[in-house]
PDB file of C-alpha atoms in Angstrom:
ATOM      1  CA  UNK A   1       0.000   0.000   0.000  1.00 81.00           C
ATOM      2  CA  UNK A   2       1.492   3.620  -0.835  1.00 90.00           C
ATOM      3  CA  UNK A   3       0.482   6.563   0.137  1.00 93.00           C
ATOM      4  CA  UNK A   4       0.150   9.626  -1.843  1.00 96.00           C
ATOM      5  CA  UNK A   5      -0.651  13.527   0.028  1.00 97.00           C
ATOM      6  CA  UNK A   6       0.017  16.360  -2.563  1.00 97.00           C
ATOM      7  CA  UNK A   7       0.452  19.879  -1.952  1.00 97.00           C
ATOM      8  CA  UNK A   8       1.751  22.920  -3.279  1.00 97.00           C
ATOM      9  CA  UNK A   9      -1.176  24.186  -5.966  1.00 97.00           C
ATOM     10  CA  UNK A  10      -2.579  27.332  -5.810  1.00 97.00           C
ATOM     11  CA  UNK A  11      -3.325  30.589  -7.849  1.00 98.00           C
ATOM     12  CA  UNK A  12      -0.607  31.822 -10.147  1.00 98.00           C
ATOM     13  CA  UNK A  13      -0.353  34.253 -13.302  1.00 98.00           C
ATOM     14  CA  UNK A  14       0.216  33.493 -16.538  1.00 98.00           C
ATOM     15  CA  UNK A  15       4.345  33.077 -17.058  1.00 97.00           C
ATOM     16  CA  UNK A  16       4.538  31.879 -13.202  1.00 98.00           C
ATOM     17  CA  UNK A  17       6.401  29.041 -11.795  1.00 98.00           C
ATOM     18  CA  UNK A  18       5.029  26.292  -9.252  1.00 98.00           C
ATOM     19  CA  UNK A  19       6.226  23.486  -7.751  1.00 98.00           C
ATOM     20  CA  UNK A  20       4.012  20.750  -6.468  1.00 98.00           C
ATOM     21  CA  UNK A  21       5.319  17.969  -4.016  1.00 98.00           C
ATOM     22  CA  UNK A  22       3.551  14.575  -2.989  1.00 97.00           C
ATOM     23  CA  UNK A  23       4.607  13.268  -0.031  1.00 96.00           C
ATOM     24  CA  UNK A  24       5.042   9.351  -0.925  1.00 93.00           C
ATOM     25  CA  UNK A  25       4.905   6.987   1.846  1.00 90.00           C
ATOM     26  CA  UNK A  26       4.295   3.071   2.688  1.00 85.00           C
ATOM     27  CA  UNK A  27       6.270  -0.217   3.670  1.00 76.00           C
ATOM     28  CA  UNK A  28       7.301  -1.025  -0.642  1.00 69.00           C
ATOM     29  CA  UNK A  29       6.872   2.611  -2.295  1.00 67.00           C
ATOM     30  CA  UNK A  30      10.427   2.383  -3.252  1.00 75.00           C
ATOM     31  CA  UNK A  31       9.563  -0.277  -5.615  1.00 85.00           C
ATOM     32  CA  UNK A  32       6.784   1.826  -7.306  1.00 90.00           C
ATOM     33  CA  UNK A  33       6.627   4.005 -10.458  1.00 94.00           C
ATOM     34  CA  UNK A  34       5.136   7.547  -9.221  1.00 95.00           C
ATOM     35  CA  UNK A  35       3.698  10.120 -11.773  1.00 97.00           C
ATOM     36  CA  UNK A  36       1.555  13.252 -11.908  1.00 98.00           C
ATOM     37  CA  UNK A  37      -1.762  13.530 -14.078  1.00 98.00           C
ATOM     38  CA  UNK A  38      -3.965  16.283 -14.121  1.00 98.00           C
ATOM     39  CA  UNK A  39      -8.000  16.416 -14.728  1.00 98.00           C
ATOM     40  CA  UNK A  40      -9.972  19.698 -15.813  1.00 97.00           C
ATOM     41  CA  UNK A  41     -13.859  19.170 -14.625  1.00 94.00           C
ATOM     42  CA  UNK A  42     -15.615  17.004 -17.924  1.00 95.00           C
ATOM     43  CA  UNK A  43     -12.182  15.844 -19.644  1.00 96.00           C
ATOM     44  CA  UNK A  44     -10.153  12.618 -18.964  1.00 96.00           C
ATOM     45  CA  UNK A  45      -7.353  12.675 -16.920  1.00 97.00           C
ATOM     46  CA  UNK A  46      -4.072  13.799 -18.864  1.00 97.00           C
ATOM     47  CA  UNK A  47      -0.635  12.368 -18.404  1.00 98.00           C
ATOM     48  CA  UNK A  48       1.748  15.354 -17.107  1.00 98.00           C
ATOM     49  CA  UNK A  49       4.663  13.263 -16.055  1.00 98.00           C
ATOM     50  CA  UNK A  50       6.701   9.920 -14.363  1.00 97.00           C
ATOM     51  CA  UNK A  51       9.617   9.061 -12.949  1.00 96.00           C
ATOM     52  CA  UNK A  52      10.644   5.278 -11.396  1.00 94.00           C
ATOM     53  CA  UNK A  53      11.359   5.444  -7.724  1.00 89.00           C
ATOM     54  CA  UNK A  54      14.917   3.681  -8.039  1.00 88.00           C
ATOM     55  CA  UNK A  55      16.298   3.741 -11.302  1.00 87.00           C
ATOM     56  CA  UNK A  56      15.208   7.519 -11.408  1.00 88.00           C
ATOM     57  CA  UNK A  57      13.963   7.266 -15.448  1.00 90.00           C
ATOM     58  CA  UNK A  58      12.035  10.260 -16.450  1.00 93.00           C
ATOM     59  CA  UNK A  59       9.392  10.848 -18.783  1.00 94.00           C
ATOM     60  CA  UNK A  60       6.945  13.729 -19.593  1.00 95.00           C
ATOM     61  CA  UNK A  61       4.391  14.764 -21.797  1.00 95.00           C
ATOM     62  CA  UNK A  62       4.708  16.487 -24.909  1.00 92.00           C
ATOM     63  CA  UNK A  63       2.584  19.274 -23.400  1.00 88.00           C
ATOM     64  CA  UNK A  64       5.109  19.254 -20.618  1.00 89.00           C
ATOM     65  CA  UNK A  65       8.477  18.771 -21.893  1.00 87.00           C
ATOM     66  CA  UNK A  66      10.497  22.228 -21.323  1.00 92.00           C
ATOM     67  CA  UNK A  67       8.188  23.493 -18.980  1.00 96.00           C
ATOM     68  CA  UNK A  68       7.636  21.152 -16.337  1.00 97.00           C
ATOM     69  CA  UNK A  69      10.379  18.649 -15.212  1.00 97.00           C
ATOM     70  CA  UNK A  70       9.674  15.632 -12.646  1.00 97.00           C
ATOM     71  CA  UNK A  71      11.400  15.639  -9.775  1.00 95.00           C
ATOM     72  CA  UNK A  72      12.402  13.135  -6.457  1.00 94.00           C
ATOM     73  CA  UNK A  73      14.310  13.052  -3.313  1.00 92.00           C
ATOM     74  CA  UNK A  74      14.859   9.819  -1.844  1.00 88.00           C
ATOM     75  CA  UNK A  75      16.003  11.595   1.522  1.00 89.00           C
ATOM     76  CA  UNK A  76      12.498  13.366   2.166  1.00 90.00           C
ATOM     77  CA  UNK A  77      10.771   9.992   0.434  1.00 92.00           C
ATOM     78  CA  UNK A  78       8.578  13.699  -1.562  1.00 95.00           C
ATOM     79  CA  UNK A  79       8.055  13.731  -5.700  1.00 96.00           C
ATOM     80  CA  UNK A  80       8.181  16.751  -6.828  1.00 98.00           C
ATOM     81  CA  UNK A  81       6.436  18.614 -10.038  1.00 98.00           C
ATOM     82  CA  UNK A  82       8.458  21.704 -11.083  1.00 98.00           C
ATOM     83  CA  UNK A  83       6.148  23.974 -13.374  1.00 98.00           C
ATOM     84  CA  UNK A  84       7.709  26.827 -15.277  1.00 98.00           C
ATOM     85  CA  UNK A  85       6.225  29.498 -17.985  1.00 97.00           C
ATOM     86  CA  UNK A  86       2.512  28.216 -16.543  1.00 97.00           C
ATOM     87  CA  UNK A  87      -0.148  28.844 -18.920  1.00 96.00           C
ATOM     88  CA  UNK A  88      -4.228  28.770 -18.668  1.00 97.00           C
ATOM     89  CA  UNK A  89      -4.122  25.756 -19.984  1.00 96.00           C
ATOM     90  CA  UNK A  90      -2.448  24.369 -17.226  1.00 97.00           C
ATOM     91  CA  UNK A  91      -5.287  24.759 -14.768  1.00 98.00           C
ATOM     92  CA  UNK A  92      -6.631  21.707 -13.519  1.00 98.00           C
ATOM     93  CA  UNK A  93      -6.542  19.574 -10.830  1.00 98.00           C
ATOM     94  CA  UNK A  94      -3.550  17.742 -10.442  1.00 98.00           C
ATOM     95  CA  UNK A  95      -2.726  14.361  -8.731  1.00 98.00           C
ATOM     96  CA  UNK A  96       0.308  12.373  -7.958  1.00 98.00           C
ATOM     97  CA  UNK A  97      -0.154   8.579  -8.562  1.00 97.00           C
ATOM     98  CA  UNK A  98       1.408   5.038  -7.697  1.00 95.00           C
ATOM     99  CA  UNK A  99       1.959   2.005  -9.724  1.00 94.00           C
ATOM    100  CA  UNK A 100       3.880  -1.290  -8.868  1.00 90.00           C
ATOM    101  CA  UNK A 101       7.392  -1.737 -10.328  1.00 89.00           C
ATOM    102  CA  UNK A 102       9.527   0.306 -12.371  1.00 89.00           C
ATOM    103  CA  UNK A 103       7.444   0.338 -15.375  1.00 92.00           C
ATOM    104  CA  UNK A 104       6.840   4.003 -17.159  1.00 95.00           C
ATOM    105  CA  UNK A 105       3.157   4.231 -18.277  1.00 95.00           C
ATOM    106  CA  UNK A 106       1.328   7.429 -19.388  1.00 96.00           C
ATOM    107  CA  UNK A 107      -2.238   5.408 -19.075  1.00 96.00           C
ATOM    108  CA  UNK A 108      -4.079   6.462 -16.027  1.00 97.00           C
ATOM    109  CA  UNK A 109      -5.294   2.995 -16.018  1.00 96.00           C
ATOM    110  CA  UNK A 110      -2.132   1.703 -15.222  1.00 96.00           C
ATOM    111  CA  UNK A 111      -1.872   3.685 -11.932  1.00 96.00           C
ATOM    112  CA  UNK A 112      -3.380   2.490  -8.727  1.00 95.00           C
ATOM    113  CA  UNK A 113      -2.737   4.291  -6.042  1.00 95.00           C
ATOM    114  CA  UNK A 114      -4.045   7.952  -6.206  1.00 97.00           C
ATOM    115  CA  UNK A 115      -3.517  10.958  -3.871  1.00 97.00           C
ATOM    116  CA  UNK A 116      -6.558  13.819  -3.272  1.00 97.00           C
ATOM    117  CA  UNK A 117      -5.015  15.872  -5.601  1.00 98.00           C
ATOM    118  CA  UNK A 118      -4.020  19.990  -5.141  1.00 98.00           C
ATOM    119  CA  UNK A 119      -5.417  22.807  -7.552  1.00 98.00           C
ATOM    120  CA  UNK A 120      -3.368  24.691 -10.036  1.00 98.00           C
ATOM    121  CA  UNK A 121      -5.385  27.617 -11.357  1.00 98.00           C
ATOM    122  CA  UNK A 122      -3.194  29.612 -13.850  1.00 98.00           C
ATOM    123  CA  UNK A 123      -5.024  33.504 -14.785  1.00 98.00           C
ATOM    124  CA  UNK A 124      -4.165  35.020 -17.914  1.00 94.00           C
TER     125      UNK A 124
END
């Protein structure tokens, strides 16, 4: 079981920078695959980003990549999403996720442990 508490979201402008963290915790999260997804109200949830816990592999959406880098620290056990030149697009609710292994996946299907997710709301 892993445990997933995000924070960090918030109201920005237009060009801002954000960073979101997750605090990850449970007795075999190391062996997990953590990402971040976002969901506006009436759409699917979107791949943003994922990283695997002990090799440390990145991989991001195209809507992401040179904007928005993924992010860990083994020390504080906390994932991090680092958001640069934020856009109104980018508002929506984002979460950090869990899966087993070190397996990349960009299918929110594939993820099965979910955190409450923290609110990004970017103004123009």
């Amino acid at each position: 079981q892993v445990q997933l508490v995000e924070s960090g979201g918030g109201l920005v402008q237009a060009g801002d920078s954000l960073r979101l963290s997750c605090a990850v915790s449970g007795p075999t999260f190391m062996d997990h695959t953590v990402a971040w997804f976002r969901q506006v109200p009436g759409s699917v949830r979107e791949f943003v980003a994922a990283i695997t816990w002990i090799t440390g592999v990145p991989a991001h959406a195209n809507s992401a990549e040179g904007r928005f880098a993924i992010l860990k620290d083994n020390a504080e056990n906390t994932l991090y999403l680092q958001m640069n030149s934020l856009k109104p697009e980018d508002t929506a609710m984002y979460y950090c996720v869990a899966r087993d292994g070190q397996v990349l996946s960009s299918s929110a299907h594939a993820y099965v442990y979910w955190g409450q997710g923290t609110q990004v709301t970017v103004s123009s």
